[in-house]
JSON list of C-alpha atoms in Angstrom, two decimals:
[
{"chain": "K", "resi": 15, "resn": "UNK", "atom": "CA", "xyz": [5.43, 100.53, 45.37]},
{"chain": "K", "resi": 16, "resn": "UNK", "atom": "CA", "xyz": [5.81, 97.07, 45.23]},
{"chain": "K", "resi": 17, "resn": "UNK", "atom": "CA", "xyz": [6.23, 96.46, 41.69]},
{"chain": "K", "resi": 18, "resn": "UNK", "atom": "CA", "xyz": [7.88, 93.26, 40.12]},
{"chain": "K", "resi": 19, "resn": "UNK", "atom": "CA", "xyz": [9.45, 96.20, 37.31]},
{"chain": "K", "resi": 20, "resn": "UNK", "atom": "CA", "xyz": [9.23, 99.55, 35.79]},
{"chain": "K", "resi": 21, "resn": "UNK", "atom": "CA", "xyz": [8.11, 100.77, 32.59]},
{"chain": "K", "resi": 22, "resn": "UNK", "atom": "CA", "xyz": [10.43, 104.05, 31.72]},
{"chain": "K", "resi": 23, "resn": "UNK", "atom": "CA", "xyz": [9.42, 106.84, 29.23]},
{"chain": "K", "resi": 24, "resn": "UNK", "atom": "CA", "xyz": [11.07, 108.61, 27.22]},
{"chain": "K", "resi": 25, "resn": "UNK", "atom": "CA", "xyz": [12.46, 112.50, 27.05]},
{"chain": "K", "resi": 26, "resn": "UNK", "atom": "CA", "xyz": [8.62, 113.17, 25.64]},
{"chain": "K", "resi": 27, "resn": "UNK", "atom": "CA", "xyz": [6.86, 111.01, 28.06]},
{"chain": "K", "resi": 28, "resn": "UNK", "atom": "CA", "xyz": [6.42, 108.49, 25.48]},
{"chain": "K", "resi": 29, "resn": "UNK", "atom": "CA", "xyz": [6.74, 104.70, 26.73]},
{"chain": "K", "resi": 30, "resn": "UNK", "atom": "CA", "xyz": [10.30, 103.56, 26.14]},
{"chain": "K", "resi": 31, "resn": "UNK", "atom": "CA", "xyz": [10.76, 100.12, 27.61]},
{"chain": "K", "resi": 32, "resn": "UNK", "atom": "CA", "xyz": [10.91, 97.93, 31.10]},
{"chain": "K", "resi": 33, "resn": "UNK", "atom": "CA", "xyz": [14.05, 97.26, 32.99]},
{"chain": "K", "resi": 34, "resn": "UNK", "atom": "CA", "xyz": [15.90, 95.34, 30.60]},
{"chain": "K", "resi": 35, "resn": "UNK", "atom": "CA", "xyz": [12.58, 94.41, 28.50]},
{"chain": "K", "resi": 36, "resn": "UNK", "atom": "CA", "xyz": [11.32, 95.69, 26.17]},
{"chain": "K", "resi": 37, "resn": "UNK", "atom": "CA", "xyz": [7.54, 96.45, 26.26]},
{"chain": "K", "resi": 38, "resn": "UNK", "atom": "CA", "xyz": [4.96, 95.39, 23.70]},
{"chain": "K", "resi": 39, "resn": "UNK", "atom": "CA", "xyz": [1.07, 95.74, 23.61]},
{"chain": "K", "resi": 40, "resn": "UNK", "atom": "CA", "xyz": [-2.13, 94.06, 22.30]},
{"chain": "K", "resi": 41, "resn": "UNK", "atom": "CA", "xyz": [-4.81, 96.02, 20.71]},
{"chain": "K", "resi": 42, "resn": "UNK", "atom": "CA", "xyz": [-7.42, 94.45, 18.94]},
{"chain": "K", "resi": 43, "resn": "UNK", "atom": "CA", "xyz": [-5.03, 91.75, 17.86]},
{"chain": "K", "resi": 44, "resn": "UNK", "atom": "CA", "xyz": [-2.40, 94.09, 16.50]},
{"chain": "K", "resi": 45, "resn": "UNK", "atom": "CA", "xyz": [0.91, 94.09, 18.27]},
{"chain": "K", "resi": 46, "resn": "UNK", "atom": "CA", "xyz": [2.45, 96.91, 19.48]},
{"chain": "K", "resi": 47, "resn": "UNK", "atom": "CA", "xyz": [6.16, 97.88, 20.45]},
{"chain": "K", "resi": 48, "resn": "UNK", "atom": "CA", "xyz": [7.97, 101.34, 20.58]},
{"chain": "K", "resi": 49, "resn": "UNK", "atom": "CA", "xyz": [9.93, 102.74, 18.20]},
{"chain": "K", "resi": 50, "resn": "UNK", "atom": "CA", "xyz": [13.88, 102.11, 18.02]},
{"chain": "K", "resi": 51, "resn": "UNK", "atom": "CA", "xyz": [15.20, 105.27, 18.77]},
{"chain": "K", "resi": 52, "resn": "UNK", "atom": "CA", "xyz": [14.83, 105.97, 22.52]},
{"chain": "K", "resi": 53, "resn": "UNK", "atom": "CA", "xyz": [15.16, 102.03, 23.15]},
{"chain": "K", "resi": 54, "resn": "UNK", "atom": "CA", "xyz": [17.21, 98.97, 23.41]},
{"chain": "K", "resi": 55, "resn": "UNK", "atom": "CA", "xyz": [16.98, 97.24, 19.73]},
{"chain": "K", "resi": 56, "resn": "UNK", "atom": "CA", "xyz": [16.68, 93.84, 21.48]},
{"chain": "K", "resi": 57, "resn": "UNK", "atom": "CA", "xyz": [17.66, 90.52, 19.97]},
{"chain": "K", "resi": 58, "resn": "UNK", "atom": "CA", "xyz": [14.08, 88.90, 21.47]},
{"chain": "K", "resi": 59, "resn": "UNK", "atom": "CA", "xyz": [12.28, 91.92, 20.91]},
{"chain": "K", "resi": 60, "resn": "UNK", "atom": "CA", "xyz": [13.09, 91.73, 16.83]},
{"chain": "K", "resi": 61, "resn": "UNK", "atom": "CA", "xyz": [12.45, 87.60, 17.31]},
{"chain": "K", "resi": 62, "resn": "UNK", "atom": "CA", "xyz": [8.76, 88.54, 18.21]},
{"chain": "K", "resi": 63, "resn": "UNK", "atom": "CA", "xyz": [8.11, 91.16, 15.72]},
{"chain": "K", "resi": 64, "resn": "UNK", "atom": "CA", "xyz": [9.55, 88.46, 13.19]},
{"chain": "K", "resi": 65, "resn": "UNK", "atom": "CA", "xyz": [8.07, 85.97, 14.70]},
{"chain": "K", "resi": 66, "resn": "UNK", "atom": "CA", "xyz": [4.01, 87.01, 14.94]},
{"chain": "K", "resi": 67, "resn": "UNK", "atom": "CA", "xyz": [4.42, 88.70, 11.13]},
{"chain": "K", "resi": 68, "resn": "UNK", "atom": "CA", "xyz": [5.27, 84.84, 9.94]},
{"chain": "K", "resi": 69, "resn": "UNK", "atom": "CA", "xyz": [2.34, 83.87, 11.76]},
{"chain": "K", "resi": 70, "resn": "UNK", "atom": "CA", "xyz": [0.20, 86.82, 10.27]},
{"chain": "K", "resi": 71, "resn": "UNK", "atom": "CA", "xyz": [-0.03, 88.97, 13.49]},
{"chain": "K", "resi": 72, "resn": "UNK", "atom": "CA", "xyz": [-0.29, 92.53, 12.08]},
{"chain": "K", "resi": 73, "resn": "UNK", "atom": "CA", "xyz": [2.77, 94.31, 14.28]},
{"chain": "K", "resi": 74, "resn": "UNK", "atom": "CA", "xyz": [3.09, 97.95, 14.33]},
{"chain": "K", "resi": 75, "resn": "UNK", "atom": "CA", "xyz": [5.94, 100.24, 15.93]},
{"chain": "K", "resi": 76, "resn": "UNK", "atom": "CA", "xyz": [4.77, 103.58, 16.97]},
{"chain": "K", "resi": 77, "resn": "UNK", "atom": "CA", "xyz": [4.67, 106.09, 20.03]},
{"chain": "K", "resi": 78, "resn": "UNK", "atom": "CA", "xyz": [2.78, 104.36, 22.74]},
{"chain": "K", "resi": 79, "resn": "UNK", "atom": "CA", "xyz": [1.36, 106.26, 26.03]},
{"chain": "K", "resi": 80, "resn": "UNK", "atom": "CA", "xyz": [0.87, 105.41, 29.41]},
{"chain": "K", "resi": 81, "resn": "UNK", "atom": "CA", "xyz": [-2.86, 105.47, 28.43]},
{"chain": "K", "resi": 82, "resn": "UNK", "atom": "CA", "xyz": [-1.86, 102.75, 25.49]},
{"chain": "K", "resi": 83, "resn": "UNK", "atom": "CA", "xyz": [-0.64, 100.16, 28.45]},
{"chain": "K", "resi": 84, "resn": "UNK", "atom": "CA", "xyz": [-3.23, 100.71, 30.89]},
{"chain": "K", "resi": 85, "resn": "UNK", "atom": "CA", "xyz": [-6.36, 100.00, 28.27]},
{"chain": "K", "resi": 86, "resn": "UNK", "atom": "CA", "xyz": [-4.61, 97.45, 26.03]},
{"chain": "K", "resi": 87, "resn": "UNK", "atom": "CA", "xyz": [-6.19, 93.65, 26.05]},
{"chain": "K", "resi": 88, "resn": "UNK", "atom": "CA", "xyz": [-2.32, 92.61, 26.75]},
{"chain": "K", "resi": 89, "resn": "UNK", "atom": "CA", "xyz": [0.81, 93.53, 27.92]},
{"chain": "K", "resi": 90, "resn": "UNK", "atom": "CA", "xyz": [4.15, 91.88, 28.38]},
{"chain": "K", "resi": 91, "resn": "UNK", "atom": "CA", "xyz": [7.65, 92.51, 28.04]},
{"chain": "K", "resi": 92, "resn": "UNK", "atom": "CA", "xyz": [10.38, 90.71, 26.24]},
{"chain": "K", "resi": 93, "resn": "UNK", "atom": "CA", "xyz": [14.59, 89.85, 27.14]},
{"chain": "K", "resi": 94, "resn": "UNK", "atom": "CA", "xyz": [16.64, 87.03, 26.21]},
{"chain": "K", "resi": 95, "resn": "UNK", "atom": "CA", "xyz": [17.09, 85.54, 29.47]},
{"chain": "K", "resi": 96, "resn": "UNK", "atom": "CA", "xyz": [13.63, 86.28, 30.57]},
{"chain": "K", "resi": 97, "resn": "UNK", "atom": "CA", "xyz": [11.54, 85.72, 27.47]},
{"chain": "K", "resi": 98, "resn": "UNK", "atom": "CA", "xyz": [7.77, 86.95, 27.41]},
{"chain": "K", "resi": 99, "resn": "UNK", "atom": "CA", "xyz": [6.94, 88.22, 30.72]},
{"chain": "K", "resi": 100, "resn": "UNK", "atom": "CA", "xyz": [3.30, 89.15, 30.97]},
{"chain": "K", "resi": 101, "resn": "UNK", "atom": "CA", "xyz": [2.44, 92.85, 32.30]},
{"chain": "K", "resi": 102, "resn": "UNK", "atom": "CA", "xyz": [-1.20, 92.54, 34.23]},
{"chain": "K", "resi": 103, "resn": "UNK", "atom": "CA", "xyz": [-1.47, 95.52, 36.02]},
{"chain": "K", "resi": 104, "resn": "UNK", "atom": "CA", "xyz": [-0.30, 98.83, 36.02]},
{"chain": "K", "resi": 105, "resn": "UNK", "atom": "CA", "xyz": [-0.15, 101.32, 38.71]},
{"chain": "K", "resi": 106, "resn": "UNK", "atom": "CA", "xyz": [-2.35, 98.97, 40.36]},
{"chain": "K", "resi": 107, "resn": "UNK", "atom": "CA", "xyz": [-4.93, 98.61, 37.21]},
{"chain": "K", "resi": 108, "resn": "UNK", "atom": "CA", "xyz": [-6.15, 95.54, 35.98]},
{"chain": "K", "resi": 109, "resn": "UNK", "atom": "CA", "xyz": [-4.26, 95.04, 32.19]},
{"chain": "K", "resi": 110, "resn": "UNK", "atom": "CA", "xyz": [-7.38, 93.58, 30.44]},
{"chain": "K", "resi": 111, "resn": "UNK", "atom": "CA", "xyz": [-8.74, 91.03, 32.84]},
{"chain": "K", "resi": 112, "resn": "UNK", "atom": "CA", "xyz": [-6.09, 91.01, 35.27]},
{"chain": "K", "resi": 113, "resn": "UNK", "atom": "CA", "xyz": [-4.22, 87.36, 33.45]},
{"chain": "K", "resi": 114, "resn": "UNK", "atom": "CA", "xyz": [-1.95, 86.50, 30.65]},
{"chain": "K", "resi": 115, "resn": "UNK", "atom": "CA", "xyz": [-3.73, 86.82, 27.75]},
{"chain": "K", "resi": 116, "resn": "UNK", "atom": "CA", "xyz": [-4.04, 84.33, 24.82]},
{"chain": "K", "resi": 117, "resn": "UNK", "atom": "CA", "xyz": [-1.65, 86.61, 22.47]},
{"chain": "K", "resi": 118, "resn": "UNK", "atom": "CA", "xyz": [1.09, 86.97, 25.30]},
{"chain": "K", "resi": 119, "resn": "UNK", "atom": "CA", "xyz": [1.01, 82.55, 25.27]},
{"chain": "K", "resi": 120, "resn": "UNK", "atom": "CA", "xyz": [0.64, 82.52, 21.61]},
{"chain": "K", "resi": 121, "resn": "UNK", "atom": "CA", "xyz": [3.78, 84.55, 21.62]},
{"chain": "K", "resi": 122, "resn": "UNK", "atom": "CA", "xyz": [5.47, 82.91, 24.38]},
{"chain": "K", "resi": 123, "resn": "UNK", "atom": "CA", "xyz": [4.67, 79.48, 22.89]},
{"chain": "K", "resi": 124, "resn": "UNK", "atom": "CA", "xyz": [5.97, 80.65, 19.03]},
{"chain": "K", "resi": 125, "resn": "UNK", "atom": "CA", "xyz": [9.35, 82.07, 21.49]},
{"chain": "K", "resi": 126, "resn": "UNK", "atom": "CA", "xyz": [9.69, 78.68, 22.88]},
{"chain": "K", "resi": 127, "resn": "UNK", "atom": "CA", "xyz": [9.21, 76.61, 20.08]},
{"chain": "K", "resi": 128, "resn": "UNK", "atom": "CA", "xyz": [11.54, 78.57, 18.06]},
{"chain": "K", "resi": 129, "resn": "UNK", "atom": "CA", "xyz": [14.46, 78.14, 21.08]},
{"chain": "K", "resi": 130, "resn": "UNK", "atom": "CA", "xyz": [13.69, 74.76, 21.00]},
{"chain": "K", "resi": 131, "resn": "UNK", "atom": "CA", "xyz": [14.72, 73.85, 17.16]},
{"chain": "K", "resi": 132, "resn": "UNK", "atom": "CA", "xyz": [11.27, 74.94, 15.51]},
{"chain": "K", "resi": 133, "resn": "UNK", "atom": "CA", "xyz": [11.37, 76.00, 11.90]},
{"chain": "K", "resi": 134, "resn": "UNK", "atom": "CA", "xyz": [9.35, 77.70, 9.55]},
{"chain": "K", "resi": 135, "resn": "UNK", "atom": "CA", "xyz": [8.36, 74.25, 8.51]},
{"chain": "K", "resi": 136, "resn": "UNK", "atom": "CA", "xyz": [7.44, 73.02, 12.04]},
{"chain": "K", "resi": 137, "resn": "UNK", "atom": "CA", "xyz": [4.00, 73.84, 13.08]},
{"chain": "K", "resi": 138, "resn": "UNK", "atom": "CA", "xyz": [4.35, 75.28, 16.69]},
{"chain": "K", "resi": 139, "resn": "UNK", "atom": "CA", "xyz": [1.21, 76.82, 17.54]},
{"chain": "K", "resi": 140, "resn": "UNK", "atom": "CA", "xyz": [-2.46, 75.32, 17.47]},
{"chain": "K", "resi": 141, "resn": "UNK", "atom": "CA", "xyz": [-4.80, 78.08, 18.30]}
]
């Protein structure tokens, strides 16, 4: 289909995670990942669920839907060796307006600061 990757579901049809990513969502400015359960518990994944609640990024893991992805503001995916990897379209539909979004850069920059020696101390991220 000529997809850069593929988002899998779950047994219930639930969204698990990417190839070797795992997924996350932005809605509203809440961050969004499935539940551990029926996914890898990545090492990167936990980093930006750590990461955005120091910053004061409301997070939230729950059941997401195809439907979730497709009319989110933002989507991307997370991996160690791949680290935020922006998601922006879906079965050929426009993820918000088509481009990274400022959340999925806020993240990666927070992700790259962090690799590169940032501390809680260190501010790494001017909005």
């Amino acid at each position: 289909a000529g997809a850069g990757t593929a988002i899998m579901l779950d047994m219930q049809g639930y969204v698990a995670e990417g190839y070797g990513n795992n997924v996350f969502a932005v809605d509203h400015g809440t961050l969004l990942t499935p539940p551990l359960g029926n996914i890898l518990a990545g090492v990167t994944r936990q980093t930006v669920m750590d990461l955005c609640r120091r910053e004061g990024i409301p997070v939230a893991e729950r059941p997401m839907t195809v439907y979730d992805l497709v009319t989110a503001d933002e989507v991307f995916e997370s991996a160690t060796m791949a680290e935020i990897v922006p998601v922006v379209a879906i079965d050929g539909r426009a993820v918000g307006d088509g481009r990274p979004g400022a959340m999925t850069r806020r993240v990666h920059a927070l992700l790259r600061a962090l690799m590169e020696g940032g501390s809680e101390s260190t501010p790494i991220f001017n909005a």
